[in-house]
Amino acid sequence: RPDTGILVLRIEHLPEDIVPEFAPMLLGVYHPRLLLITTPSYTFNARFTAPDAPREARQGYPDPTGRTTRIFRHDDHKFEWTVQEFTEWCTNVANEWGYTVDVSGVGKPREKDEWGRDDELGFASQIAKFRRKEGDAWIRTRRTRAEQSGIWTRTATRQQQKAVASYLHEAH
């Protein structure tokens, strides 16, 4: 049952039209007990070039959506958020859907940044750990917000949702 499970997702691959429905569907409809989200840190990408390097010196892939002038790490990413953007989005959706959230990261390089930006640029990937708030009031709030969001109507016109992959990682 999705309402008692744990979900782990990488969100940078979501198509643009899916992003607005991501939180209502996952936190409002599925409402897992624990949701872990990872995504690359755009802030960290500055490590790959000198601070004063011209834009054309940056290696990577232009934002395929055309929404930004950012250069991404991989050609299949639909977005890469700064630490501030990711933290604000996570905080807002957690508050809206009855979750607490802890934002952190993973992936610190072994070598020091030659321009002294290690603390400023942070981790290679960002992680958000959403924990569902419990109780009847939160259950009603999530259900009401999901209904009001229109997520049921919008998704009913699409193909039935299918899990692309499912992994079970036993505790040890």
CSV table of N, CA and C in Angstrom, one decimal:
chain,number,residue,atom,x,y,z
A,1,ARG,N,0.8,-1.2,0.0
A,1,ARG,CA,0.0,0.0,0.0
A,1,ARG,C,0.9,1.2,0.0
A,2,PRO,N,0.6,2.2,-0.9
A,2,PRO,CA,1.5,3.3,-1.0
A,2,PRO,C,1.4,4.2,0.2
A,3,ASP,N,0.3,4.2,0.9
A,3,ASP,CA,0.2,5.1,2.1
A,3,ASP,C,1.0,4.7,3.3
A,4,THR,N,1.6,3.5,3.3
A,4,THR,CA,2.4,3.0,4.4
A,4,THR,C,3.8,2.8,4.0
A,5,GLY,N,4.1,3.0,2.7
A,5,GLY,CA,5.5,2.6,2.2
A,5,GLY,C,6.4,3.8,2.2
A,6,ILE,N,7.6,3.4,1.6
A,6,ILE,CA,8.7,4.4,1.4
A,6,ILE,C,9.0,4.5,-0.1
A,7,LEU,N,9.0,5.7,-0.5
A,7,LEU,CA,9.4,5.9,-1.9
A,7,LEU,C,10.7,6.7,-2.0
A,8,VAL,N,11.5,6.3,-3.0
A,8,VAL,CA,12.8,7.0,-3.3
A,8,VAL,C,12.7,7.4,-4.8
A,9,LEU,N,12.9,8.7,-5.0
A,9,LEU,CA,12.8,9.2,-6.4
A,9,LEU,C,13.9,10.2,-6.8
A,10,ARG,N,14.3,10.2,-8.0
A,10,ARG,CA,15.2,11.2,-8.6
A,10,ARG,C,14.3,12.0,-9.5
A,11,ILE,N,14.2,13.3,-9.3
A,11,ILE,CA,13.2,14.1,-9.9
A,11,ILE,C,13.7,14.9,-11.2
A,12,GLU,N,15.0,15.0,-11.4
A,12,GLU,CA,15.5,15.8,-12.5
A,12,GLU,C,15.1,15.3,-13.9
A,13,HIS,N,14.5,14.1,-13.9
A,13,HIS,CA,14.1,13.5,-15.2
A,13,HIS,C,12.6,13.7,-15.5
A,14,LEU,N,11.9,14.3,-14.6
A,14,LEU,CA,10.5,14.5,-14.8
A,14,LEU,C,10.2,15.5,-16.0
A,15,PRO,N,9.3,15.1,-16.9
A,15,PRO,CA,8.9,16.1,-17.9
A,15,PRO,C,8.3,17.3,-17.3
A,16,GLU,N,8.4,18.4,-18.0
A,16,GLU,CA,7.9,19.7,-17.6
A,16,GLU,C,6.5,19.7,-17.1
A,17,ASP,N,5.6,19.0,-17.9
A,17,ASP,CA,4.2,19.1,-17.6
A,17,ASP,C,3.8,18.2,-16.4
A,18,ILE,N,4.8,17.4,-15.9
A,18,ILE,CA,4.5,16.5,-14.8
A,18,ILE,C,4.9,17.2,-13.4
A,19,VAL,N,5.9,18.1,-13.5
A,19,VAL,CA,6.4,18.7,-12.2
A,19,VAL,C,5.3,19.4,-11.4
A,20,PRO,N,4.3,20.1,-11.9
A,20,PRO,CA,3.3,20.7,-11.1
A,20,PRO,C,2.4,19.7,-10.4
A,21,GLU,N,2.3,18.5,-11.0
A,21,GLU,CA,1.5,17.4,-10.4
A,21,GLU,C,2.2,16.5,-9.5
A,22,PHE,N,3.5,16.7,-9.4
A,22,PHE,CA,4.4,15.8,-8.6
A,22,PHE,C,4.0,15.7,-7.2
A,23,ALA,N,4.0,16.9,-6.5
A,23,ALA,CA,3.6,16.9,-5.1
A,23,ALA,C,2.2,16.5,-4.8
A,24,PRO,N,1.2,17.0,-5.5
A,24,PRO,CA,-0.2,16.6,-5.2
A,24,PRO,C,-0.4,15.1,-5.4
A,25,MET,N,0.3,14.5,-6.4
A,25,MET,CA,0.1,13.1,-6.6
A,25,MET,C,0.8,12.3,-5.5
A,26,LEU,N,2.1,12.6,-5.3
A,26,LEU,CA,2.9,11.8,-4.4
A,26,LEU,C,2.5,12.0,-2.9
A,27,LEU,N,2.5,13.3,-2.5
A,27,LEU,CA,2.2,13.6,-1.1
A,27,LEU,C,0.7,13.7,-0.8
A,28,GLY,N,-0.1,14.0,-1.8
A,28,GLY,CA,-1.5,14.1,-1.5
A,28,GLY,C,-2.3,12.8,-1.8
A,29,VAL,N,-2.0,12.1,-2.9
A,29,VAL,CA,-2.7,10.9,-3.2
A,29,VAL,C,-2.1,9.7,-2.7
A,30,TYR,N,-0.8,9.5,-3.0
A,30,TYR,CA,-0.1,8.3,-2.5
A,30,TYR,C,0.3,8.4,-1.0
A,31,HIS,N,0.6,9.6,-0.6
A,31,HIS,CA,1.0,10.0,0.8
A,31,HIS,C,1.8,8.9,1.5
A,32,PRO,N,3.1,8.6,1.0
A,32,PRO,CA,3.9,7.6,1.7
A,32,PRO,C,4.3,8.1,3.1
A,33,ARG,N,4.6,7.1,3.9
A,33,ARG,CA,5.1,7.5,5.3
A,33,ARG,C,6.4,8.2,5.2
A,34,LEU,N,7.3,7.8,4.3
A,34,LEU,CA,8.6,8.4,4.1
A,34,LEU,C,8.9,8.5,2.6
A,35,LEU,N,9.3,9.7,2.1
A,35,LEU,CA,9.6,10.0,0.7
A,35,LEU,C,11.0,10.6,0.7
A,36,LEU,N,11.9,9.9,0.0
A,36,LEU,CA,13.2,10.5,-0.3
A,36,LEU,C,13.4,10.9,-1.7
A,37,ILE,N,13.8,12.2,-1.9
A,37,ILE,CA,14.0,12.7,-3.2
A,37,ILE,C,15.4,13.1,-3.3
A,38,THR,N,16.0,12.8,-4.5
A,38,THR,CA,17.4,13.2,-4.8
A,38,THR,C,17.4,14.0,-6.1
A,39,THR,N,18.3,14.9,-6.2
A,39,THR,CA,18.4,15.6,-7.5
A,39,THR,C,19.8,16.3,-7.5
A,40,PRO,N,20.4,16.5,-8.6
A,40,PRO,CA,21.7,17.2,-8.7
A,40,PRO,C,21.6,18.6,-8.1
A,41,SER,N,22.7,19.1,-7.6
A,41,SER,CA,22.7,20.4,-7.1
A,41,SER,C,23.3,21.3,-8.2
A,42,TYR,N,22.5,22.2,-8.7
A,42,TYR,CA,23.0,23.1,-9.8
A,42,TYR,C,24.1,24.0,-9.1
A,43,THR,N,24.0,24.3,-7.9
A,43,THR,CA,24.9,25.2,-7.2
A,43,THR,C,26.3,24.5,-7.3
A,44,PHE,N,26.4,23.2,-7.1
A,44,PHE,CA,27.6,22.5,-7.1
A,44,PHE,C,28.3,22.5,-8.5
A,45,ASN,N,27.5,22.6,-9.6
A,45,ASN,CA,28.0,22.6,-10.9
A,45,ASN,C,29.1,23.7,-11.2
A,46,ALA,N,29.1,24.8,-10.4
A,46,ALA,CA,30.1,25.8,-10.5
A,46,ALA,C,31.5,25.3,-10.3
A,47,ARG,N,31.6,24.1,-9.6
A,47,ARG,CA,32.9,23.5,-9.3
A,47,ARG,C,33.6,23.1,-10.6
A,48,PHE,N,32.9,22.9,-11.7
A,48,PHE,CA,33.5,22.4,-12.9
A,48,PHE,C,34.2,23.5,-13.7
A,49,THR,N,34.1,24.7,-13.3
A,49,THR,CA,34.7,25.8,-14.1
A,49,THR,C,35.3,26.9,-13.1
A,50,ALA,N,36.2,27.7,-13.6
A,50,ALA,CA,36.7,28.8,-12.9
A,50,ALA,C,35.6,29.8,-12.6
A,51,PRO,N,35.6,30.6,-11.5
A,51,PRO,CA,34.5,31.5,-11.2
A,51,PRO,C,34.4,32.6,-12.3
A,52,ASP,N,35.4,33.0,-13.0
A,52,ASP,CA,35.4,34.0,-14.0
A,52,ASP,C,35.3,33.5,-15.4
A,53,ALA,N,35.1,32.2,-15.6
A,53,ALA,CA,35.1,31.6,-16.9
A,53,ALA,C,33.9,32.1,-17.7
A,54,PRO,N,34.0,32.3,-19.0
A,54,PRO,CA,32.9,32.7,-19.8
A,54,PRO,C,31.9,31.6,-20.0
A,55,ARG,N,30.7,31.9,-20.3
A,55,ARG,CA,29.6,30.8,-20.4
A,55,ARG,C,30.0,29.8,-21.4
A,56,GLU,N,30.6,30.1,-22.5
A,56,GLU,CA,31.0,29.1,-23.5
A,56,GLU,C,32.1,28.2,-23.1
A,57,ALA,N,32.8,28.5,-22.0
A,57,ALA,CA,33.8,27.6,-21.4
A,57,ALA,C,33.2,26.4,-20.6
A,58,ARG,N,31.9,26.6,-20.2
A,58,ARG,CA,31.3,25.6,-19.4
A,58,ARG,C,31.0,24.3,-20.2
A,59,GLN,N,31.3,23.2,-19.6
A,59,GLN,CA,31.0,21.9,-20.1
A,59,GLN,C,29.6,21.4,-19.7
A,60,GLY,N,28.9,20.7,-20.5
A,60,GLY,CA,27.6,20.2,-20.1
A,60,GLY,C,26.6,20.3,-21.2
A,61,TYR,N,25.3,20.4,-20.8
A,61,TYR,CA,24.2,20.4,-21.7
A,61,TYR,C,23.3,21.5,-21.4
A,62,PRO,N,22.9,22.3,-22.4
A,62,PRO,CA,22.0,23.4,-22.2
A,62,PRO,C,20.6,22.9,-21.8
A,63,ASP,N,20.0,23.7,-20.9
A,63,ASP,CA,18.6,23.3,-20.4
A,63,ASP,C,17.8,23.0,-21.6
A,64,PRO,N,17.3,21.7,-21.8
A,64,PRO,CA,16.6,21.3,-22.9
A,64,PRO,C,15.2,21.9,-23.0
A,65,THR,N,14.7,22.4,-21.9
A,65,THR,CA,13.3,23.0,-21.9
A,65,THR,C,13.4,24.5,-22.4
A,66,GLY,N,14.6,25.1,-22.4
A,66,GLY,CA,14.7,26.5,-22.7
A,66,GLY,C,14.2,27.5,-21.7
A,67,ARG,N,13.8,27.0,-20.5
A,67,ARG,CA,13.4,27.9,-19.4
A,67,ARG,C,14.5,28.7,-18.8
A,68,THR,N,15.7,28.2,-18.9
A,68,THR,CA,16.8,28.8,-18.3
A,68,THR,C,18.0,28.8,-19.2
A,69,THR,N,19.1,29.5,-18.9
A,69,THR,CA,20.3,29.5,-19.7
A,69,THR,C,21.3,28.6,-19.0
A,70,ARG,N,20.9,27.8,-18.1
A,70,ARG,CA,21.8,26.9,-17.3
A,70,ARG,C,22.4,25.8,-18.2
A,71,ILE,N,23.5,25.4,-17.7
A,71,ILE,CA,24.2,24.2,-18.3
A,71,ILE,C,24.1,23.1,-17.3
A,72,PHE,N,23.5,22.0,-17.8
A,72,PHE,CA,23.3,20.8,-16.9
A,72,PHE,C,24.4,19.8,-17.0
A,73,ARG,N,24.4,18.9,-16.1
A,73,ARG,CA,25.4,17.8,-16.0
A,73,ARG,C,25.2,16.7,-17.1
A,74,HIS,N,23.9,16.4,-17.3
A,74,HIS,CA,23.5,15.3,-18.2
A,74,HIS,C,22.5,15.7,-19.2
A,75,ASP,N,22.5,15.1,-20.3
A,75,ASP,CA,21.6,15.5,-21.4
A,75,ASP,C,20.2,15.1,-21.2
A,76,ASP,N,19.9,14.2,-20.2
A,76,ASP,CA,18.5,13.8,-20.0
A,76,ASP,C,17.9,14.5,-18.8
A,77,HIS,N,18.5,15.5,-18.2
A,77,HIS,CA,18.0,16.3,-17.1
A,77,HIS,C,17.0,17.3,-17.7
A,78,LYS,N,15.9,17.4,-17.0
A,78,LYS,CA,14.9,18.4,-17.5
A,78,LYS,C,15.0,19.7,-16.6
A,79,PHE,N,15.7,19.6,-15.5
A,79,PHE,CA,16.0,20.7,-14.7
A,79,PHE,C,17.1,20.4,-13.7
A,80,GLU,N,17.8,21.3,-13.2
A,80,GLU,CA,18.7,21.2,-12.0
A,80,GLU,C,18.5,22.4,-11.2
A,81,TRP,N,18.2,22.2,-9.9
A,81,TRP,CA,17.9,23.3,-9.0
A,81,TRP,C,19.1,23.7,-8.1
A,82,THR,N,19.1,25.0,-7.8
A,82,THR,CA,20.1,25.5,-6.8
A,82,THR,C,19.7,24.9,-5.4
A,83,VAL,N,20.6,25.0,-4.5
A,83,VAL,CA,20.2,24.6,-3.1
A,83,VAL,C,19.0,25.4,-2.6
A,84,GLN,N,19.0,26.7,-2.8
A,84,GLN,CA,17.9,27.6,-2.4
A,84,GLN,C,16.6,27.2,-3.0
A,85,GLU,N,16.6,27.0,-4.3
A,85,GLU,CA,15.4,26.6,-5.1
A,85,GLU,C,14.8,25.3,-4.5
A,86,PHE,N,15.7,24.3,-4.4
A,86,PHE,CA,15.3,23.0,-3.9
A,86,PHE,C,14.7,23.0,-2.5
A,87,THR,N,15.4,23.7,-1.6
A,87,THR,CA,15.0,23.9,-0.2
A,87,THR,C,13.7,24.6,-0.1
A,88,GLU,N,13.5,25.7,-0.9
A,88,GLU,CA,12.2,26.4,-0.9
A,88,GLU,C,11.1,25.5,-1.4
A,89,TRP,N,11.3,24.8,-2.5
A,89,TRP,CA,10.3,23.9,-3.1
A,89,TRP,C,9.9,22.8,-2.1
A,90,CYS,N,10.9,22.2,-1.5
A,90,CYS,CA,10.6,21.1,-0.5
A,90,CYS,C,9.9,21.6,0.7
A,91,THR,N,10.3,22.8,1.2
A,91,THR,CA,9.6,23.4,2.4
A,91,THR,C,8.1,23.7,2.1
A,92,ASN,N,7.9,24.3,0.9
A,92,ASN,CA,6.5,24.7,0.6
A,92,ASN,C,5.6,23.4,0.4
A,93,VAL,N,6.1,22.4,-0.3
A,93,VAL,CA,5.2,21.3,-0.6
A,93,VAL,C,5.1,20.5,0.7
A,94,ALA,N,6.1,20.4,1.6
A,94,ALA,CA,5.9,19.7,2.9
A,94,ALA,C,4.9,20.4,3.7
A,95,ASN,N,4.9,21.7,3.8
A,95,ASN,CA,3.9,22.4,4.6
A,95,ASN,C,2.5,22.3,4.0
A,96,GLU,N,2.4,22.3,2.7
A,96,GLU,CA,1.1,22.2,2.0
A,96,GLU,C,0.5,20.8,2.2
A,97,TRP,N,1.3,19.7,2.2
A,97,TRP,CA,0.7,18.4,2.2
A,97,TRP,C,0.9,17.6,3.5
A,98,GLY,N,1.3,18.3,4.6
A,98,GLY,CA,1.3,17.7,5.9
A,98,GLY,C,2.5,16.8,6.1
A,99,TYR,N,3.7,17.3,5.8
A,99,TYR,CA,4.9,16.5,6.0
A,99,TYR,C,6.0,17.4,6.7
A,100,THR,N,6.9,16.8,7.3
A,100,THR,CA,8.1,17.5,7.7
A,100,THR,C,9.2,17.2,6.7
A,101,VAL,N,10.2,18.0,6.6
A,101,VAL,CA,11.2,17.8,5.6
A,101,VAL,C,12.6,18.2,6.1
A,102,ASP,N,13.5,17.3,5.8
A,102,ASP,CA,14.9,17.6,6.1
A,102,ASP,C,15.7,17.6,4.8
A,103,VAL,N,16.4,18.7,4.5
A,103,VAL,CA,17.1,18.8,3.3
A,103,VAL,C,18.6,18.7,3.6
A,104,SER,N,19.3,17.9,2.9
A,104,SER,CA,20.7,17.8,3.1
A,104,SER,C,21.3,17.4,1.7
A,105,GLY,N,22.5,16.8,1.7
A,105,GLY,CA,23.1,16.4,0.5
A,105,GLY,C,24.1,15.2,0.6
A,106,VAL,N,24.6,14.8,-0.5
A,106,VAL,CA,25.6,13.7,-0.5
A,106,VAL,C,26.6,14.0,-1.7
A,107,GLY,N,27.8,13.6,-1.5
A,107,GLY,CA,28.8,13.8,-2.5
A,107,GLY,C,29.7,15.0,-2.4
A,108,LYS,N,30.7,14.9,-1.5
A,108,LYS,CA,31.7,15.9,-1.3
A,108,LYS,C,32.9,15.5,-2.0
A,109,PRO,N,33.5,16.3,-2.9
A,109,PRO,CA,34.8,15.9,-3.6
A,109,PRO,C,35.9,15.7,-2.6
A,110,ARG,N,36.8,14.8,-2.9
A,110,ARG,CA,38.0,14.6,-2.1
A,110,ARG,C,39.0,15.8,-2.3
A,111,GLU,N,39.1,16.3,-3.5
A,111,GLU,CA,40.0,17.4,-3.7
A,111,GLU,C,39.4,18.8,-3.4
A,112,LYS,N,40.2,19.7,-2.9
A,112,LYS,CA,39.8,21.0,-2.5
A,112,LYS,C,39.5,21.8,-3.8
A,113,ASP,N,38.5,22.7,-3.8
A,113,ASP,CA,38.3,23.6,-4.9
A,113,ASP,C,39.4,24.6,-4.9
A,114,GLU,N,40.0,24.8,-6.0
A,114,GLU,CA,41.2,25.7,-6.1
A,114,GLU,C,40.8,27.2,-5.8
A,115,TRP,N,39.5,27.5,-5.9
A,115,TRP,CA,39.1,28.9,-5.6
A,115,TRP,C,38.5,29.0,-4.3
A,116,GLY,N,38.6,28.0,-3.4
A,116,GLY,CA,38.1,28.1,-2.0
A,116,GLY,C,36.6,28.1,-1.9
A,117,ARG,N,35.9,27.5,-2.8
A,117,ARG,CA,34.4,27.5,-2.7
A,117,ARG,C,33.7,26.3,-2.1
A,118,ASP,N,34.5,25.4,-1.5
A,118,ASP,CA,34.0,24.1,-1.0
A,118,ASP,C,32.7,24.3,-0.2
A,119,ASP,N,32.7,25.1,0.9
A,119,ASP,CA,31.5,25.3,1.7
A,119,ASP,C,30.4,25.9,0.9
A,120,GLU,N,30.7,26.9,0.1
A,120,GLU,CA,29.7,27.6,-0.6
A,120,GLU,C,29.0,26.8,-1.7
A,121,LEU,N,29.7,25.8,-2.3
A,121,LEU,CA,29.1,25.0,-3.4
A,121,LEU,C,28.4,23.7,-2.8
A,122,GLY,N,28.8,23.3,-1.6
A,122,GLY,CA,28.1,22.2,-1.0
A,122,GLY,C,28.3,20.8,-1.7
A,123,PHE,N,27.2,20.1,-1.7
A,123,PHE,CA,27.2,18.7,-2.1
A,123,PHE,C,26.8,18.6,-3.6
A,124,ALA,N,27.3,17.5,-4.2
A,124,ALA,CA,27.0,17.2,-5.6
A,124,ALA,C,25.5,16.9,-5.8
A,125,SER,N,24.9,16.2,-4.9
A,125,SER,CA,23.4,15.9,-5.0
A,125,SER,C,22.7,16.4,-3.8
A,126,GLN,N,21.5,16.8,-4.0
A,126,GLN,CA,20.6,17.2,-2.9
A,126,GLN,C,19.7,16.1,-2.5
A,127,ILE,N,19.4,16.0,-1.2
A,127,ILE,CA,18.4,15.0,-0.7
A,127,ILE,C,17.4,15.6,0.2
A,128,ALA,N,16.2,15.3,0.0
A,128,ALA,CA,15.1,15.7,0.9
A,128,ALA,C,14.4,14.5,1.4
A,129,LYS,N,14.3,14.5,2.8
A,129,LYS,CA,13.6,13.4,3.4
A,129,LYS,C,12.3,13.9,4.0
A,130,PHE,N,11.2,13.5,3.4
A,130,PHE,CA,9.8,13.9,3.8
A,130,PHE,C,9.3,12.8,4.7
A,131,ARG,N,8.8,13.3,5.9
A,131,ARG,CA,8.1,12.3,6.8
A,131,ARG,C,6.7,12.8,7.0
A,132,ARG,N,5.8,11.9,6.8
A,132,ARG,CA,4.3,12.2,6.8
A,132,ARG,C,3.9,12.5,8.3
A,133,LYS,N,3.2,13.6,8.5
A,133,LYS,CA,2.6,13.9,9.8
A,133,LYS,C,1.4,13.0,9.9
A,134,GLU,N,1.2,12.4,11.1
A,134,GLU,CA,0.1,11.4,11.3
A,134,GLU,C,-1.1,12.1,12.0
A,135,GLY,N,-2.2,11.3,12.0
A,135,GLY,CA,-3.4,11.8,12.6
A,135,GLY,C,-4.5,12.0,11.7
A,136,ASP,N,-5.7,11.9,12.2
A,136,ASP,CA,-6.9,12.0,11.3
A,136,ASP,C,-7.0,13.4,10.7
A,137,ALA,N,-6.6,14.4,11.4
A,137,ALA,CA,-6.7,15.7,10.8
A,137,ALA,C,-5.8,15.9,9.6
A,138,TRP,N,-4.6,15.3,9.6
A,138,TRP,CA,-3.7,15.3,8.5
A,138,TRP,C,-4.2,14.5,7.3
A,139,ILE,N,-4.8,13.4,7.6
A,139,ILE,CA,-5.4,12.5,6.6
A,139,ILE,C,-6.5,13.3,5.8
A,140,ARG,N,-7.4,13.9,6.6
A,140,ARG,CA,-8.5,14.7,6.0
A,140,ARG,C,-7.9,15.9,5.2
A,141,THR,N,-6.9,16.5,5.7
A,141,THR,CA,-6.3,17.7,5.0
A,141,THR,C,-5.7,17.2,3.7
A,142,ARG,N,-4.9,16.2,3.7
A,142,ARG,CA,-4.3,15.7,2.4
A,142,ARG,C,-5.4,15.3,1.4
A,143,ARG,N,-6.4,14.6,1.9
A,143,ARG,CA,-7.5,14.1,1.0
A,143,ARG,C,-8.2,15.3,0.4
A,144,THR,N,-8.5,16.3,1.2
A,144,THR,CA,-9.2,17.5,0.7
A,144,THR,C,-8.4,18.3,-0.3
A,145,ARG,N,-7.1,18.5,0.1
A,145,ARG,CA,-6.2,19.2,-0.8
A,145,ARG,C,-6.0,18.5,-2.2
A,146,ALA,N,-5.9,17.2,-2.1
A,146,ALA,CA,-5.8,16.4,-3.3
A,146,ALA,C,-7.0,16.6,-4.2
A,147,GLU,N,-8.2,16.5,-3.6
A,147,GLU,CA,-9.5,16.7,-4.3
A,147,GLU,C,-9.5,18.1,-4.9
A,148,GLN,N,-9.2,19.1,-4.1
A,148,GLN,CA,-9.2,20.5,-4.6
A,148,GLN,C,-8.2,20.8,-5.7
A,149,SER,N,-7.1,20.1,-5.7
A,149,SER,CA,-6.1,20.3,-6.7
A,149,SER,C,-6.5,19.9,-8.1
A,150,GLY,N,-7.5,19.1,-8.1
A,150,GLY,CA,-8.0,18.6,-9.4
A,150,GLY,C,-7.1,17.5,-10.0
A,151,ILE,N,-6.2,16.9,-9.2
A,151,ILE,CA,-5.3,15.9,-9.7
A,151,ILE,C,-6.0,14.7,-10.2
A,152,TRP,N,-7.1,14.3,-9.6
A,152,TRP,CA,-7.9,13.2,-10.1
A,152,TRP,C,-8.4,13.4,-11.5
A,153,THR,N,-9.0,14.6,-11.8
A,153,THR,CA,-9.5,14.9,-13.1
A,153,THR,C,-8.4,14.9,-14.2
A,154,ARG,N,-7.3,15.6,-13.8
A,154,ARG,CA,-6.2,15.7,-14.8
A,154,ARG,C,-5.6,14.4,-15.1
A,155,THR,N,-5.4,13.5,-14.2
A,155,THR,CA,-4.7,12.3,-14.4
A,155,THR,C,-5.7,11.2,-15.0
A,156,ALA,N,-7.0,11.4,-14.9
A,156,ALA,CA,-7.9,10.5,-15.5
A,156,ALA,C,-7.9,10.5,-17.0
A,157,THR,N,-7.5,11.6,-17.6
A,157,THR,CA,-7.4,11.7,-19.0
A,157,THR,C,-6.2,11.1,-19.6
A,158,ARG,N,-5.2,10.8,-18.8
A,158,ARG,CA,-3.9,10.2,-19.2
A,158,ARG,C,-4.0,8.7,-19.1
A,159,GLN,N,-3.0,8.1,-19.7
A,159,GLN,CA,-2.9,6.6,-19.6
A,159,GLN,C,-2.8,6.2,-18.1
A,160,GLN,N,-3.2,5.0,-17.8
A,160,GLN,CA,-3.2,4.5,-16.5
A,160,GLN,C,-1.7,4.6,-16.0
A,161,GLN,N,-1.5,4.9,-14.8
A,161,GLN,CA,-0.1,5.0,-14.3
A,161,GLN,C,0.5,3.6,-14.1
A,162,LYS,N,1.7,3.5,-14.4
A,162,LYS,CA,2.4,2.2,-14.3
A,162,LYS,C,3.8,2.4,-13.6
A,163,ALA,N,4.1,1.6,-12.7
A,163,ALA,CA,5.5,1.7,-12.2
A,163,ALA,C,6.5,1.2,-13.2
A,164,VAL,N,7.5,2.0,-13.5
A,164,VAL,CA,8.5,1.7,-14.4
A,164,VAL,C,9.5,0.7,-13.8
A,165,ALA,N,9.8,0.9,-12.5
A,165,ALA,CA,10.7,0.0,-11.8
A,165,ALA,C,10.3,0.0,-10.4
A,166,SER,N,10.6,-1.1,-9.7
A,166,SER,CA,10.3,-1.2,-8.3
A,166,SER,C,11.5,-2.0,-7.7
A,167,TYR,N,12.1,-1.5,-6.6
A,167,TYR,CA,13.2,-2.2,-6.0
A,167,TYR,C,12.9,-2.3,-4.5
A,168,LEU,N,13.2,-3.5,-4.0
A,168,LEU,CA,13.1,-3.7,-2.6
A,168,LEU,C,14.5,-3.9,-2.0
A,169,HIS,N,14.9,-3.1,-1.1
A,169,HIS,CA,16.2,-3.1,-0.5
A,169,HIS,C,16.0,-3.5,1.0
A,170,GLU,N,16.3,-4.8,1.2
A,170,GLU,CA,16.1,-5.3,2.6
A,170,GLU,C,17.1,-4.7,3.5
A,171,ALA,N,16.7,-4.5,4.7
A,171,ALA,CA,17.5,-3.9,5.8
A,171,ALA,C,18.5,-5.0,6.2
A,172,HIS,N,19.7,-4.6,6.5
A,172,HIS,CA,20.7,-5.6,6.9
A,172,HIS,C,21.6,-5.0,8.0
